[in-house]
Each structure stands twice: as C-alpha cells, then as structure tokens.
Short mmCIF file of C-alpha atoms in Angstrom, two decimals:
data_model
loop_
_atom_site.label_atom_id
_atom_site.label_comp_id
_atom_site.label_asym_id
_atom_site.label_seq_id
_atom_site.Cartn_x
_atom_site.Cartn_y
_atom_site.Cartn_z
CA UNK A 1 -56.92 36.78 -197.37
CA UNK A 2 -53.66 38.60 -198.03
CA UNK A 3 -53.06 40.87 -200.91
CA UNK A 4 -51.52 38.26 -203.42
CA UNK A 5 -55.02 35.89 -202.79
CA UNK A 6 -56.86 38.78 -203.52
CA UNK A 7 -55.08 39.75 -206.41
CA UNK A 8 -55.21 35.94 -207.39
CA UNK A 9 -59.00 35.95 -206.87
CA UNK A 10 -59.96 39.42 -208.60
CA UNK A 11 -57.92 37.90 -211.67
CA UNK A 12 -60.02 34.93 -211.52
CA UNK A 13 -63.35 36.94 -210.99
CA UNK A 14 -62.81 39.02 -214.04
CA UNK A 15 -62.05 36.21 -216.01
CA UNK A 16 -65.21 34.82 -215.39
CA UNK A 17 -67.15 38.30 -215.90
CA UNK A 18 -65.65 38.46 -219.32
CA UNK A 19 -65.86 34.63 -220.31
CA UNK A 20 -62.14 34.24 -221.47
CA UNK A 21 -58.91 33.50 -219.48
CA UNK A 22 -56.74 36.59 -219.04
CA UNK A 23 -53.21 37.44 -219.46
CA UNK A 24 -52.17 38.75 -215.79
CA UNK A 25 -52.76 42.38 -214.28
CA UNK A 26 -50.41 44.86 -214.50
CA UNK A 27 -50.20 47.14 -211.55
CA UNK A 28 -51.38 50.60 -212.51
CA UNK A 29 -50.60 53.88 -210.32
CA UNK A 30 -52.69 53.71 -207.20
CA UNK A 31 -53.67 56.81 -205.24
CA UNK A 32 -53.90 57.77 -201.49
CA UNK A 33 -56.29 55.16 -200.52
CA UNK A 34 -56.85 51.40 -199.78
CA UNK A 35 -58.10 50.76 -203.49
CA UNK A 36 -55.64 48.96 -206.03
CA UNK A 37 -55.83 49.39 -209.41
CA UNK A 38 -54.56 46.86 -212.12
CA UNK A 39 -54.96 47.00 -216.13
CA UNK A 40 -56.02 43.99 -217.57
CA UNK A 41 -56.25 42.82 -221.39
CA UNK A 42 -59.33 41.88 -222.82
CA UNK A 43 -58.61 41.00 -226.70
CA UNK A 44 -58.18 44.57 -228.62
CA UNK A 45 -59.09 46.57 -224.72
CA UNK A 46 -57.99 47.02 -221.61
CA UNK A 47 -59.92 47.14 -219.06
CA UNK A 48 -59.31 48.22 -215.50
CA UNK A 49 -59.18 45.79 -212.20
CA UNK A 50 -59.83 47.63 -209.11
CA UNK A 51 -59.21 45.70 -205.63
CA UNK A 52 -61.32 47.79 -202.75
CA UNK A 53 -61.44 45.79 -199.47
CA UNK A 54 -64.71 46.00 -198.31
CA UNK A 55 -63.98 46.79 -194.96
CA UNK A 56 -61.68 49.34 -196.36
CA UNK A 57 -63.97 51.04 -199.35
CA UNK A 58 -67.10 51.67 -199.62
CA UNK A 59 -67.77 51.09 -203.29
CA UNK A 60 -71.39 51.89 -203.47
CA UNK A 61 -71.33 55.76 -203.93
CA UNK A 62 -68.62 55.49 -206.30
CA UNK A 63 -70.96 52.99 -208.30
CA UNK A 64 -74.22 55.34 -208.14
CA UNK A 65 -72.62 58.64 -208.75
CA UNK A 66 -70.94 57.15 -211.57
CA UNK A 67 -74.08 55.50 -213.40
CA UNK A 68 -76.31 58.64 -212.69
CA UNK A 69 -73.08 61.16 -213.91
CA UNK A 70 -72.52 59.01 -217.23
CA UNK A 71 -76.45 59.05 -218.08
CA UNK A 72 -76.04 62.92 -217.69
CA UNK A 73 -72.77 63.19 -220.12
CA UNK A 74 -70.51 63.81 -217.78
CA UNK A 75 -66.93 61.51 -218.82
CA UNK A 76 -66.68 59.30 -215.66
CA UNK A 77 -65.84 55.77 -216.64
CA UNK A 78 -68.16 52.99 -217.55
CA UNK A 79 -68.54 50.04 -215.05
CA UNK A 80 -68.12 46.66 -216.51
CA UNK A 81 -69.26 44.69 -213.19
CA UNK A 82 -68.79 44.74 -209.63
CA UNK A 83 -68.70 42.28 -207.13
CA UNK A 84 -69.89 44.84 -204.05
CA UNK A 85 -69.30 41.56 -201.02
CA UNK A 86 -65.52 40.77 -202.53
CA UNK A 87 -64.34 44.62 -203.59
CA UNK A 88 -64.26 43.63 -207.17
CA UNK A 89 -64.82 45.98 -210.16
CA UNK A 90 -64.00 45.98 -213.91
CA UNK A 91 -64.36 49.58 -215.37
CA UNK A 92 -63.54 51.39 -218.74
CA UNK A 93 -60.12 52.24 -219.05
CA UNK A 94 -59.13 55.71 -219.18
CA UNK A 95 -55.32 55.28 -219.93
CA UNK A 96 -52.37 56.94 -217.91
CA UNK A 97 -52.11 60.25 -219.05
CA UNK A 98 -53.42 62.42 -215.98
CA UNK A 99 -53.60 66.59 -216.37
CA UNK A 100 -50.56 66.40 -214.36
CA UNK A 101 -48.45 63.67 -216.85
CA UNK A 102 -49.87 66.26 -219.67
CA UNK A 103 -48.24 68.93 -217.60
CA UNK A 104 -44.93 67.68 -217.33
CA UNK A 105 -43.96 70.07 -214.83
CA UNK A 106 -45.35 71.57 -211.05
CA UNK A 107 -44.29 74.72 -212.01
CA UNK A 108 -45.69 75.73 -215.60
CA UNK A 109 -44.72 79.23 -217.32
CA UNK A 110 -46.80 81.21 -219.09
CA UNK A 111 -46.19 79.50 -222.56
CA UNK A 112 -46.79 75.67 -220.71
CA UNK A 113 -49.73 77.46 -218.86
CA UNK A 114 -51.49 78.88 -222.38
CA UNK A 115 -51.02 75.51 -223.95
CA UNK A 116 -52.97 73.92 -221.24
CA UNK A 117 -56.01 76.25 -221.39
CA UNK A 118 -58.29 74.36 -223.84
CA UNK A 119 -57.62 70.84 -221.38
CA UNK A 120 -58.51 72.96 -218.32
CA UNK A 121 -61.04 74.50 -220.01
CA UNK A 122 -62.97 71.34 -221.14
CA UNK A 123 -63.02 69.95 -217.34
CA UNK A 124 -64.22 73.56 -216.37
CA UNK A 125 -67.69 72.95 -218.82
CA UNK A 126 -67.57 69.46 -217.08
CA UNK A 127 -67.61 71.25 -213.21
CA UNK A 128 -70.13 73.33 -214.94
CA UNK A 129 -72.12 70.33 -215.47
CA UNK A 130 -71.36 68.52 -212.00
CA UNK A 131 -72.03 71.18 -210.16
CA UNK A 132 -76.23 70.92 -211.12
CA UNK A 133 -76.77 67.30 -210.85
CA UNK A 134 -78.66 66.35 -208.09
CA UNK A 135 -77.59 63.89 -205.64
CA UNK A 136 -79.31 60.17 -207.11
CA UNK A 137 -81.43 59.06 -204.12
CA UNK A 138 -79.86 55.93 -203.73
CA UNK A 139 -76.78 57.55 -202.54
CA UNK A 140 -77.43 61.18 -200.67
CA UNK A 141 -74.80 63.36 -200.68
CA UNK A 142 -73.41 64.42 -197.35
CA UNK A 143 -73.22 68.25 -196.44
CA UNK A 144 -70.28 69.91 -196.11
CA UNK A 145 -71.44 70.88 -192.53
CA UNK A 146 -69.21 72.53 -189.47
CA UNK A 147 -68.93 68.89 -188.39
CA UNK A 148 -67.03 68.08 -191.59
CA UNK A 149 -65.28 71.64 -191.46
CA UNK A 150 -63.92 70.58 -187.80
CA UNK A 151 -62.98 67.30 -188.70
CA UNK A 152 -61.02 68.74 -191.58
CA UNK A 153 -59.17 71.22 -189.68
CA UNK A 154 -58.35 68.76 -187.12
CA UNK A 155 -56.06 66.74 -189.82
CA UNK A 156 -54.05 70.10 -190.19
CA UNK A 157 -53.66 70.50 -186.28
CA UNK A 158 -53.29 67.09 -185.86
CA UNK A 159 -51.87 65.35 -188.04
CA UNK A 160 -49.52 67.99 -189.05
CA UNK A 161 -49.00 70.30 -186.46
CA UNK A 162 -49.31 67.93 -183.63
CA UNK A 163 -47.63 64.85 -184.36
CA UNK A 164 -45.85 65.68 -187.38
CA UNK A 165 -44.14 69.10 -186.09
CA UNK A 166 -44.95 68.41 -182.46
CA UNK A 167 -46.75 71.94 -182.66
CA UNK A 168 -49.19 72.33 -180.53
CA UNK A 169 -51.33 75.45 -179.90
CA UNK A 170 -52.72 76.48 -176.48
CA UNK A 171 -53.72 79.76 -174.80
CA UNK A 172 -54.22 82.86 -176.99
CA UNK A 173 -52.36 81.20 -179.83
CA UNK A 174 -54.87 78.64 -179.64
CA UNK A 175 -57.61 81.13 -179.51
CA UNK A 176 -56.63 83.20 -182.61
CA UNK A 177 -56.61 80.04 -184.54
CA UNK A 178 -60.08 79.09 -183.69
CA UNK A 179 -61.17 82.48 -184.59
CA UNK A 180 -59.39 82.44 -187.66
CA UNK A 181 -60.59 79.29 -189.03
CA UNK A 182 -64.25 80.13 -187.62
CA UNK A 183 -64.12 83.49 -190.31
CA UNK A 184 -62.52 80.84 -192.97
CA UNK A 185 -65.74 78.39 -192.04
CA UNK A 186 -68.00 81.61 -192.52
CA UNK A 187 -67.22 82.51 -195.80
CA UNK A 188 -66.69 78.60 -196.87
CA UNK A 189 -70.93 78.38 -195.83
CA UNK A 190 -72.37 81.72 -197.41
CA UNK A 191 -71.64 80.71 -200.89
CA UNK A 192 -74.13 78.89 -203.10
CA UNK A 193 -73.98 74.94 -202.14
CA UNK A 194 -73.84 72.79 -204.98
CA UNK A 195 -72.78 68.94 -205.86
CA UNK A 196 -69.07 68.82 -205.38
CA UNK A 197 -66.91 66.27 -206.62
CA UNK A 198 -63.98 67.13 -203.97
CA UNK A 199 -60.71 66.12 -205.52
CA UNK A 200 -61.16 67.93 -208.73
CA UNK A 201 -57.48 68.34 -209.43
CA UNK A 202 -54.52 67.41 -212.08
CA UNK A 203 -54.14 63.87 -211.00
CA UNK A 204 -57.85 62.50 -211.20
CA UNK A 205 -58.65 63.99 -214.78
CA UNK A 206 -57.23 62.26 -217.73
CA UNK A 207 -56.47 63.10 -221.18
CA UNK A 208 -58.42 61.13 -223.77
CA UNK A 209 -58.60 61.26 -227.62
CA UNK A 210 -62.34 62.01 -227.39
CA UNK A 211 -61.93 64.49 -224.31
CA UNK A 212 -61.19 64.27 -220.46
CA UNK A 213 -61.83 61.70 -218.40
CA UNK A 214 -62.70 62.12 -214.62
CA UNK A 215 -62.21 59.88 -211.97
CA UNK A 216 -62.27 59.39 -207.71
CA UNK A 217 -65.39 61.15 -207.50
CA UNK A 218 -67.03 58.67 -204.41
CA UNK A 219 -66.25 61.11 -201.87
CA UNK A 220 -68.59 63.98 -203.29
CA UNK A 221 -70.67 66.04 -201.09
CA UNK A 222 -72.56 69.10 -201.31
CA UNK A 223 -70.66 72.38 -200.79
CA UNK A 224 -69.26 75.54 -201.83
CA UNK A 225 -69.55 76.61 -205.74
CA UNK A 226 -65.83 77.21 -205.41
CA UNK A 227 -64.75 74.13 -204.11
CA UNK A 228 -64.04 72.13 -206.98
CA UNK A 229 -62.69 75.52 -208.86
CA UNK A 230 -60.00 75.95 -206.26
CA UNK A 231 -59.08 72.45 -206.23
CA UNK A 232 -58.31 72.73 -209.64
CA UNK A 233 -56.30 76.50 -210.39
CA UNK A 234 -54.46 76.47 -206.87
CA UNK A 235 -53.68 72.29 -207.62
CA UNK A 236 -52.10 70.58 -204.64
CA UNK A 237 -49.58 69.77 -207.33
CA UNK A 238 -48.93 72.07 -209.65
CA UNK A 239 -48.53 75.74 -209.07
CA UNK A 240 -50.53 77.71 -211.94
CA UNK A 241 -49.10 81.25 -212.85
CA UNK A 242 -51.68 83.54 -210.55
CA UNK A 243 -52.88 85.71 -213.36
CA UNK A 244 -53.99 82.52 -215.03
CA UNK A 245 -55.54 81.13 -212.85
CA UNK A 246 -57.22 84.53 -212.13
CA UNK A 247 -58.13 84.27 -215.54
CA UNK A 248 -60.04 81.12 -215.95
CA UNK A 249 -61.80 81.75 -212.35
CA UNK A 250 -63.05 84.83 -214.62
CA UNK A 251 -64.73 82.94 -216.93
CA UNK A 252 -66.18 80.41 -214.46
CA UNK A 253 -67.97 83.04 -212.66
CA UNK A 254 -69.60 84.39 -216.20
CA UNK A 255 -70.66 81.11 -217.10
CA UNK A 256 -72.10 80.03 -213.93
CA UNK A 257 -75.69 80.31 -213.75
CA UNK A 258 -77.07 83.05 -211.60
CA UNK A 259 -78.41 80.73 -208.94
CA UNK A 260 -74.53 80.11 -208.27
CA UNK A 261 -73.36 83.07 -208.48
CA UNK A 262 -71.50 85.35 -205.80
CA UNK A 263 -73.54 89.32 -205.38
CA UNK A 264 -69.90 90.28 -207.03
CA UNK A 265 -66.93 89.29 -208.90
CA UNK A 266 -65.17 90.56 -205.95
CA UNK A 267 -66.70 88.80 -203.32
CA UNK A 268 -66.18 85.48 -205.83
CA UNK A 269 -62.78 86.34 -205.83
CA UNK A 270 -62.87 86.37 -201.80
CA UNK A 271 -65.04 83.53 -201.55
CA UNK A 272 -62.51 81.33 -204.15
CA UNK A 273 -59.46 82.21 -201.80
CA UNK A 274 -60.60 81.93 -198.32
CA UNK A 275 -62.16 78.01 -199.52
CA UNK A 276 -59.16 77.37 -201.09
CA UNK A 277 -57.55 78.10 -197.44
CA UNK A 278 -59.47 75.49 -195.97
CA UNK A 279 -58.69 73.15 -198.82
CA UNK A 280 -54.65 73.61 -197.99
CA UNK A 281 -55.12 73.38 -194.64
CA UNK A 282 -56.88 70.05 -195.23
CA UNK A 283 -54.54 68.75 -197.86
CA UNK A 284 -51.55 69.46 -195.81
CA UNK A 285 -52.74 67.77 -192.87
CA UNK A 286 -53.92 64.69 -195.25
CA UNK A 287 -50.43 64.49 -196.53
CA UNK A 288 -49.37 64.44 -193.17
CA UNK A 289 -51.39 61.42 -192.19
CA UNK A 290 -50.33 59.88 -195.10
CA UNK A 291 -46.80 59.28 -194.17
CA UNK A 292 -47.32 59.11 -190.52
CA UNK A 293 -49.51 56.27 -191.05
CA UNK A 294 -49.59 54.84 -194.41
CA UNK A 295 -45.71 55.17 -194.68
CA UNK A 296 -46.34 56.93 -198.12
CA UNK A 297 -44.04 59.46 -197.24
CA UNK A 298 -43.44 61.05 -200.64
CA UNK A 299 -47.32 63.03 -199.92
CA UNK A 300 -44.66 65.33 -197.47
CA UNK A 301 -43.34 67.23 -200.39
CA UNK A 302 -46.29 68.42 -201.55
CA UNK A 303 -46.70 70.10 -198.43
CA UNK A 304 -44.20 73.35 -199.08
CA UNK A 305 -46.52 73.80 -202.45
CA UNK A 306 -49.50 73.47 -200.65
CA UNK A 307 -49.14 75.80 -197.91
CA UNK A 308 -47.52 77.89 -200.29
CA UNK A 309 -51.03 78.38 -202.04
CA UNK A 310 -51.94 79.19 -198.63
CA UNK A 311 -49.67 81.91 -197.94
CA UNK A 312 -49.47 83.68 -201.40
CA UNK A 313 -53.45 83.89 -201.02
CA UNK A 314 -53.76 84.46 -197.66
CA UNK A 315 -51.77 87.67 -197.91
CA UNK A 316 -54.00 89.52 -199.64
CA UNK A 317 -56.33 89.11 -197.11
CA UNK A 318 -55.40 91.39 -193.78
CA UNK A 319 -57.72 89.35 -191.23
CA UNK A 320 -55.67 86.39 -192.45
CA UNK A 321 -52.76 87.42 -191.47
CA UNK A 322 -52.63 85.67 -187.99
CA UNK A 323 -53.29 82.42 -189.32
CA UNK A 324 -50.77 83.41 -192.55
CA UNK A 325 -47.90 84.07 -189.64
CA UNK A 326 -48.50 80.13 -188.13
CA UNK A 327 -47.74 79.02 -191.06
CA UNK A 328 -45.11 80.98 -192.98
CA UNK A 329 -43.49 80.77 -189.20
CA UNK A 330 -44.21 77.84 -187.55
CA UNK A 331 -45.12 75.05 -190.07
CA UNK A 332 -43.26 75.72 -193.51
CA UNK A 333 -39.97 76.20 -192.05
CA UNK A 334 -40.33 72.53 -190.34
CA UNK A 335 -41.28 70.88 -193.11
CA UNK A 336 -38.70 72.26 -195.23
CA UNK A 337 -36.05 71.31 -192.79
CA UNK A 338 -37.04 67.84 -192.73
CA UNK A 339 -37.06 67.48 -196.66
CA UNK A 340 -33.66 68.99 -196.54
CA UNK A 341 -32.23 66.71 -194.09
#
C-alpha cells in the first residue's frame, strides 16, 4: 500500500486500540529514517502514531530495549501497543521540545552553555544508568566489532568522499588513511565496552516537566564508554564551547564506576577524542547518504560542523595529523563550496 493507505490504516488501527474514533494525525518531525511519526488525540492526551514499514524497520529491538530500560528508570517512552506484522505503534508522547529546540542556537556562548548544564547534566546520570544495563536476552546487543568499524568508515569514503566529492584515495594516500583509521579503531576497542545507546545527542532527548525524555535508542550496541559521551558534548548539531564540554566530560569520568574507567584522566581525555573521530567520520558520511539517496539534502550542512569537531580535536593529536590534512584539505573545502553555490 502507498503512504496515504497506510496512514489511513494506522489511523484506523489506533482507533481500535483505544476504543474511540480519533480526530486525524498530525504529522510530527520525523528523523533520518523510514519511520513516520504522527500525534494523535486521545481525550485530555496525545499520544504518538508511529508508521515503520516492516520491510523497512525492524521494530522489535526498539520494543525490548524500551520495556527492559523503563522497568530500570531510565525515561524512554511507554508503549501503548504495537502491531509488529503492519509497523504500527502507539507510544507515550514526549512533546516537541528536543535539547536542541531548548537550545535555540548551534552555536551556544558561555552564558547559553551554563544555562544548559543542569538539562545536560540530568541525561549524563541517565548515560550513567544506560551504560550498566545488560542487554535483555530477547534482543542481544550487537558488538561494536572491526566489521562494524569498517562498515562505518566506508560511509565516510563512500558516501562522502567517493560519490559525493568524487574523492577517491589510492596509492600511499590510500595507505595513510588505512593506517590512520586502524590507530582510530585501536583506541575506539581498548576502552571499557558497555551498552551504548548510539545517537545520544540534542535531537533525540526531550525536555519534559518531570525530566528528559530519551528516544531512537533501537540501534544500541555494545561499545566504547565514550561513545554516547561524545555524541553528546561534540553534538553533530550544536557546537558546545570546548572548555565546557571539557568540563562535564570531567565529571563523567568521576562518576563512572571504576569498572569503566580509563587508567587516567588523560588517557579518558584521548580515548573521548579519538571515538569522537570515528563518530564524525561516520556522521559525515551518513549525511552524505542521506541526500544522495534519500533526497534529504538539508543533512549536507551539518557536515562543515561535523568535520569541524573533527579537525579542532584532531589537532591536538600529532599522529592525527595526516588524516586532519584530508579533511581540512580535501573534504571541507568541497562541501563548503557546494553550500555556497
């Protein structure tokens, strides 16, 4: 069926789940996937609609992860009912206000950045808490393995590089790209492996009356204690003030528990940037695929902030200065051109 028959028939499903004809969905912000969100009214609530084609989305892992996270206190949202053959699923509403609307800005000051603290500092006691649940055995977590790692790094040559920038690296340039993303890959696997949620950033946690809300967690795995930390003080879409950032990273180190914990603060601080390179690498090549073939083409300005991260970080790093050069050189300055044209 095409979208409006599904939209016709998830109306007419979640009527019947909640025993009452409903007034007709309004169209809520999506995000980079297949999935399609709607808010519907149910008497004093609202209630939200999502549409995931089946042959799309896999729903289940969203579904088990969210069950065993709520039973452990951790604010994901309550599922209504789902309907795993048609896609269907009624969950708790969160509202609209993401950490980014709360923002208001991609590039907070110090004053924006201070009044923001006790928000980013309620969804770092949540990571706190994500971070030692154990995968429910209905739903195993993947590892974030090399094979993972590759694929990963192949949407930043690809996608972006390749067919975006029509970059392509061969020889020794090719060489001392490998071997700088093997060192990356290195550090990424020494750290202490823990659940991950994997897009832990200002756009899938909300701002509630009774706290923070967090949400697209289906794609969690089990990887690097920094991960999720990076994801969330270097932001995709919002550039923090560095010292911070540094700040908060500070006291996510003293309140991890000492299973998690780097030998140093030092070598946390090392560990933190050279995952958050892979992370930008990633992201940029996502964004990438997301306009090449999704036609959501707005993903290419977050590119320049991205790989920005990726540069400012990188340079204080000397054996990542190869891999800084390729992209200060080779990758920014197309990008840039083409969102000036």
């Amino acid at each position: 069926m095409n979208r409006d028959e599904r939209l016709a028939h998830a109306h007419q499903w979640a009527a019947s789940v909640l025993g009452r004809e409903l007034p007709e969905p309004v169209p809520v912000s999506g995000d980079a996937s297949f999935r399609r969100y709607l808010r519907v009214e149910d008497g004093p609530r609202t209630l939200i609609l999502m549409d995931a084609p089946p042959d799309k989305e896999d729903c289940l892992p969203f579904v088990t992860l969210a069950r065993a996270w709520r039973q452990a206190g951790i604010p994901v949202p309550d599922i209504i009912d789902w309907q795993a053959d048609e896609g269907f699923m009624l969950l708790e509403d969160f509202g609209d206000t993401t950490f980014a609307r709360q923002v208001g800005t991609t590039t907070p000051d110090g004053a924006a950045a201070e009044a923001a603290t006790p928000l980013y500092e309620q969804a770092l006691e949540a990571l706190l808490r994500i971070q030692v649940q154990p995968a429910p055995e209905a739903c195993p977590l993947p590892r974030f393995d090399d094979t993972l790692l590759a694929d990963e790094y192949a949407l930043f040559t690809d996608w972006l590089m390749r067919r975006k920038l029509g970059v392509t690296l061969q020889g020794k340039a090719g060489a001392q790209l490998k071997a700088q993303l093997t060192r990356v890959s290195e550090v990424f696997r020494g750290q202490a492996q823990v659940t991950v949620h994997r897009d832990y950033h200002s756009r899938n946690l909300m701002v509630r009356p009774m706290g923070i809300g967090i949400l697209d967690f289906q794609d969690a795995v089990t990887g690097p204690v920094t991960y999720d930390l990076v994801s969330l003080l270097r932001d995709c879409y919002i550039q923090w003030p560095d010292d911070w950032a540094h700040h908060l990273a500070d006291g996510f180190y003293d309140a991890l528990p000492r299973a998690h914990r780097a030998p140093s603060r030092e070598t946390f601080h090392r560990d933190l940037d050279y995952t958050g390179i892979q992370r930008h690498l990633k992201a940029a090549g996502i964004f990438a695929r997301l306009a090449l073939r999704d036609g959501k083409t707005a993903y290419l300005n977050d590119i320049p902030r991205t790989l920005g991260h990726l540069v400012r970080i990188g340079e204080r790093h000397s054996e990542l200065t190869p891999l800084v050069n390729l992209v200060r050189s080779d990758v920014l300055p197309g990008i840039e051109a083409e969102l000036a044209a």
